[in-house]
Short mmCIF file of C-alpha atoms in Angstrom, two decimals:
data_model
loop_
_atom_site.label_atom_id
_atom_site.label_comp_id
_atom_site.label_asym_id
_atom_site.label_seq_id
_atom_site.Cartn_x
_atom_site.Cartn_y
_atom_site.Cartn_z
CA UNK A 1 65.31 170.65 41.71
CA UNK A 2 66.31 170.58 45.44
CA UNK A 3 68.20 167.54 46.83
CA UNK A 4 69.07 167.04 50.40
CA UNK A 5 71.81 164.76 51.39
CA UNK A 6 72.83 163.84 54.89
CA UNK A 7 76.09 162.10 55.93
CA UNK A 8 76.82 159.87 57.64
CA UNK A 9 73.69 157.51 56.96
CA UNK A 10 74.37 155.65 60.31
CA UNK A 11 76.66 156.29 63.20
CA UNK A 12 77.35 154.63 66.36
CA UNK A 13 79.10 156.37 69.40
CA UNK A 14 79.91 155.56 72.90
CA UNK A 15 77.81 157.67 75.48
CA UNK A 16 79.29 161.03 76.40
CA UNK A 17 80.79 161.86 72.98
CA UNK A 18 80.13 165.02 71.21
CA UNK A 19 78.99 164.33 67.47
CA UNK A 20 78.06 166.29 64.39
CA UNK A 21 75.56 165.34 61.75
CA UNK A 22 75.72 167.00 58.40
CA UNK A 23 73.31 168.05 55.87
CA UNK A 24 74.02 169.40 52.60
CA UNK A 25 71.38 170.90 49.99
CA UNK A 26 71.83 171.84 46.32
CA UNK A 27 69.47 174.92 46.08
CA UNK A 28 70.58 177.84 48.40
CA UNK A 29 67.05 179.66 47.80
CA UNK A 30 65.61 178.29 51.07
CA UNK A 31 63.21 179.86 53.50
CA UNK A 32 64.22 177.80 56.47
CA UNK A 33 65.78 174.57 57.44
CA UNK A 34 64.52 172.33 60.29
CA UNK A 35 65.98 169.43 62.13
CA UNK A 36 63.63 166.46 63.16
CA UNK A 37 64.06 163.30 65.20
CA UNK A 38 62.29 160.08 64.26
CA UNK A 39 62.03 157.31 66.92
CA UNK A 40 61.25 153.83 65.64
CA UNK A 41 57.68 153.42 64.72
CA UNK A 42 56.67 156.91 65.59
CA UNK A 43 56.35 160.23 63.98
CA UNK A 44 58.85 163.00 63.57
CA UNK A 45 59.67 165.60 66.27
CA UNK A 46 60.95 168.96 65.24
CA UNK A 47 64.10 169.80 67.23
CA UNK A 48 65.28 173.17 65.82
CA UNK A 49 64.21 175.46 63.16
CA UNK A 50 66.61 177.74 61.43
CA UNK A 51 65.45 180.84 59.19
CA UNK A 52 67.46 181.56 56.21
CA UNK A 53 68.68 184.73 57.86
CA UNK A 54 70.01 183.05 60.92
CA UNK A 55 73.40 181.27 61.33
CA UNK A 56 72.57 179.13 64.28
CA UNK A 57 69.75 177.97 66.69
CA UNK A 58 70.35 176.30 70.13
CA UNK A 59 68.21 174.10 72.33
CA UNK A 60 69.82 172.39 75.32
CA UNK A 61 72.49 170.16 74.24
CA UNK A 62 71.63 170.58 70.47
CA UNK A 63 73.02 173.39 68.24
CA UNK A 64 72.11 173.71 64.62
CA UNK A 65 74.12 175.79 62.39
CA UNK A 66 73.33 176.96 58.79
CA UNK A 67 75.57 178.14 56.05
CA UNK A 68 73.13 178.87 53.22
CA UNK A 69 75.65 180.01 50.64
CA UNK A 70 77.48 176.76 50.75
CA UNK A 71 74.39 174.70 51.30
CA UNK A 72 75.06 173.12 54.36
CA UNK A 73 73.69 172.59 57.96
CA UNK A 74 75.20 170.91 60.91
CA UNK A 75 73.55 169.41 63.96
CA UNK A 76 75.83 169.30 66.98
CA UNK A 77 74.91 167.11 69.88
CA UNK A 78 76.80 167.50 73.04
CA UNK A 79 77.48 164.83 75.74
CA UNK A 80 75.49 162.16 73.81
CA UNK A 81 73.11 159.81 75.84
CA UNK A 82 71.54 156.58 75.05
CA UNK A 83 68.23 158.40 74.74
CA UNK A 84 69.61 160.42 71.85
CA UNK A 85 69.40 157.26 69.69
CA UNK A 86 67.06 157.74 66.85
CA UNK A 87 67.07 158.83 63.13
CA UNK A 88 67.88 162.51 62.47
CA UNK A 89 66.40 164.15 59.49
CA UNK A 90 66.96 167.64 58.09
CA UNK A 91 64.48 169.36 55.84
CA UNK A 92 64.66 172.50 53.90
CA UNK A 93 61.65 174.66 53.12
CA UNK A 94 61.49 176.87 49.89
CA UNK A 95 59.47 180.11 50.10
CA UNK A 96 55.97 179.97 49.05
CA UNK A 97 55.90 176.34 48.53
CA UNK A 98 54.39 175.20 51.79
CA UNK A 99 56.55 171.95 52.00
CA UNK A 100 59.77 170.68 53.12
CA UNK A 101 62.21 168.42 51.15
CA UNK A 102 63.66 165.92 53.47
CA UNK A 103 67.16 164.43 53.66
CA UNK A 104 67.83 160.87 53.88
CA UNK A 105 68.32 160.78 57.41
CA UNK A 106 71.22 159.65 59.81
CA UNK A 107 70.59 156.77 62.09
CA UNK A 108 72.41 157.30 65.43
CA UNK A 109 73.06 154.88 68.14
CA UNK A 110 74.44 156.04 71.29
CA UNK A 111 75.99 153.13 73.30
CA UNK A 112 75.84 152.95 77.14
CA UNK B 1 45.91 165.22 74.04
CA UNK B 2 47.26 164.04 70.83
CA UNK B 3 48.07 167.05 68.57
CA UNK B 4 47.99 165.19 65.33
CA UNK B 5 46.18 161.92 65.34
CA UNK B 6 45.74 159.48 62.45
CA UNK B 7 43.73 156.51 62.16
CA UNK B 8 44.20 153.73 61.71
CA UNK B 9 47.74 153.03 62.99
CA UNK B 10 48.04 149.78 61.01
CA UNK B 11 46.17 148.90 57.69
CA UNK B 12 46.48 145.43 55.86
CA UNK B 13 44.52 145.11 52.92
CA UNK B 14 44.35 143.32 49.43
CA UNK B 15 45.37 144.68 46.16
CA UNK B 16 42.61 146.49 44.41
CA UNK B 17 40.72 147.57 47.46
CA UNK B 18 39.84 151.04 48.38
CA UNK B 19 40.91 152.31 51.82
CA UNK B 20 40.94 155.72 53.73
CA UNK B 21 43.27 157.22 56.36
CA UNK B 22 41.88 160.01 58.60
CA UNK B 23 43.88 162.72 60.15
CA UNK B 24 42.72 165.29 62.84
CA UNK B 25 44.94 168.18 64.44
CA UNK B 26 43.90 170.15 67.46
CA UNK B 27 46.55 172.66 67.21
CA UNK B 28 44.52 175.36 65.37
CA UNK B 29 47.03 175.14 62.44
CA UNK B 30 46.03 176.24 59.00
CA UNK B 31 48.14 174.00 56.91
CA UNK B 32 48.13 170.28 56.73
CA UNK B 33 50.13 167.67 54.77
CA UNK B 34 50.47 164.18 53.71
CA UNK B 35 53.89 162.56 53.52
CA UNK B 36 54.89 159.08 52.33
CA UNK B 37 57.70 157.06 53.63
CA UNK B 38 58.97 154.35 51.72
CA UNK B 39 60.94 151.20 52.84
CA UNK B 40 64.21 153.10 52.59
CA UNK B 41 62.81 155.63 55.02
CA UNK B 42 62.68 158.19 52.53
CA UNK B 43 60.24 160.88 53.43
CA UNK B 44 58.41 162.72 50.57
CA UNK B 45 55.61 165.01 50.45
CA UNK B 46 52.38 164.07 48.67
CA UNK B 47 49.80 166.87 49.32
CA UNK B 48 49.35 169.93 51.21
CA UNK B 49 46.21 171.90 52.10
CA UNK B 50 45.97 175.41 53.41
CA UNK B 51 42.77 176.62 54.87
CA UNK B 52 40.84 173.69 53.19
CA UNK B 53 42.54 174.49 49.66
CA UNK B 54 44.97 172.22 48.03
CA UNK B 55 48.16 173.88 47.72
CA UNK B 56 50.52 171.25 46.64
CA UNK B 57 49.91 167.87 44.75
CA UNK B 58 53.45 166.40 43.99
CA UNK B 59 52.75 164.22 40.93
CA UNK B 60 50.70 161.69 43.09
CA UNK B 61 48.62 159.17 41.24
CA UNK B 62 45.03 159.98 40.73
CA UNK B 63 44.17 157.00 42.74
CA UNK B 64 45.10 159.13 45.62
CA UNK B 65 42.55 161.67 46.75
CA UNK B 66 42.96 163.93 49.69
CA UNK B 67 39.80 165.60 51.28
CA UNK B 68 39.79 168.32 53.89
CA UNK B 69 36.18 169.02 55.19
CA UNK B 70 37.61 171.60 57.51
CA UNK B 71 40.92 173.17 58.74
CA UNK B 72 41.34 170.51 61.29
CA UNK B 73 41.00 167.43 59.12
CA UNK B 74 42.87 166.11 56.14
CA UNK B 75 41.69 162.53 55.04
CA UNK B 76 43.51 160.53 52.39
CA UNK B 77 41.45 158.16 50.13
CA UNK B 78 43.20 155.54 47.98
CA UNK B 79 41.58 153.62 45.30
CA UNK B 80 42.63 150.47 43.60
CA UNK B 81 45.46 149.66 46.00
CA UNK B 82 48.73 148.45 44.61
CA UNK B 83 51.72 146.66 46.12
CA UNK B 84 53.68 149.63 45.70
CA UNK B 85 51.51 151.78 47.83
CA UNK B 86 52.96 149.91 50.87
CA UNK B 87 54.51 152.34 53.03
CA UNK B 88 54.13 154.54 56.26
CA UNK B 89 51.73 157.52 55.57
CA UNK B 90 52.33 160.55 57.74
CA UNK B 91 49.87 163.39 58.35
CA UNK B 92 51.39 166.91 59.53
CA UNK B 93 50.46 170.17 60.23
CA UNK B 94 51.90 173.71 60.73
CA UNK B 95 50.86 177.26 60.99
CA UNK B 96 51.32 178.94 57.53
CA UNK B 97 53.94 178.01 55.06
CA UNK B 98 56.92 179.00 57.10
CA UNK B 99 56.91 175.61 59.04
CA UNK B 100 56.36 176.86 62.46
CA UNK B 101 55.02 174.41 64.79
CA UNK B 102 55.44 171.61 62.26
CA UNK B 103 53.94 168.56 63.90
CA UNK B 104 53.75 165.11 62.75
CA UNK B 105 51.20 162.29 63.48
CA UNK B 106 52.46 159.08 64.48
CA UNK B 107 52.10 157.42 61.09
CA UNK B 108 49.88 154.83 59.34
CA UNK B 109 51.63 151.65 58.27
CA UNK B 110 49.76 150.39 55.05
CA UNK B 111 50.56 147.01 53.94
CA UNK B 112 49.14 145.84 50.48
CA UNK B 113 49.03 142.08 49.91
#
């Protein structure tokens, strides 16, 4: 059974810092992995999708890496801004299942 | 133009009632989902439909019945509501099973009193 864990559960940093969010999963037989952002009272927004054959994906100040063999992914946020404050969720997809297993989330607060 | 829209946004109802939540997507996706987010913010899949066919039913009580009249709609009907059903329910859609274009609705906050 796939379990997805995110560390830390909460993080508070001053504006401008580079930071790393961690995601680990127990079953390496994944199809892909996505990072989502959730703002309070709103739905989830997809940030980056990494296929199982890829090592990383980049979008603007965000970089996500994937090490399937060790069951880990990291989301790197460069030069953090107050607007980055949100909950970040990673989700792993298993081939043929049409579903994602979500992690527990990291609640990020960037202080101005 | 809202890509995945859910109605209602808030729903407060008494135990034992029957209620429905509607979801529509205008993205042309062929797969739609219902997720439940509990009070601890843990998000868990309930159902998935691909081209109107049920693909996933994650040990959800029979009181929950999804209905997909067409590819663009996936509604959730809940019978005999219980206190433990209180949560935020999210609808989502994607193209195929690979997760491309995974898009969530803004959620329906259900409170059972």
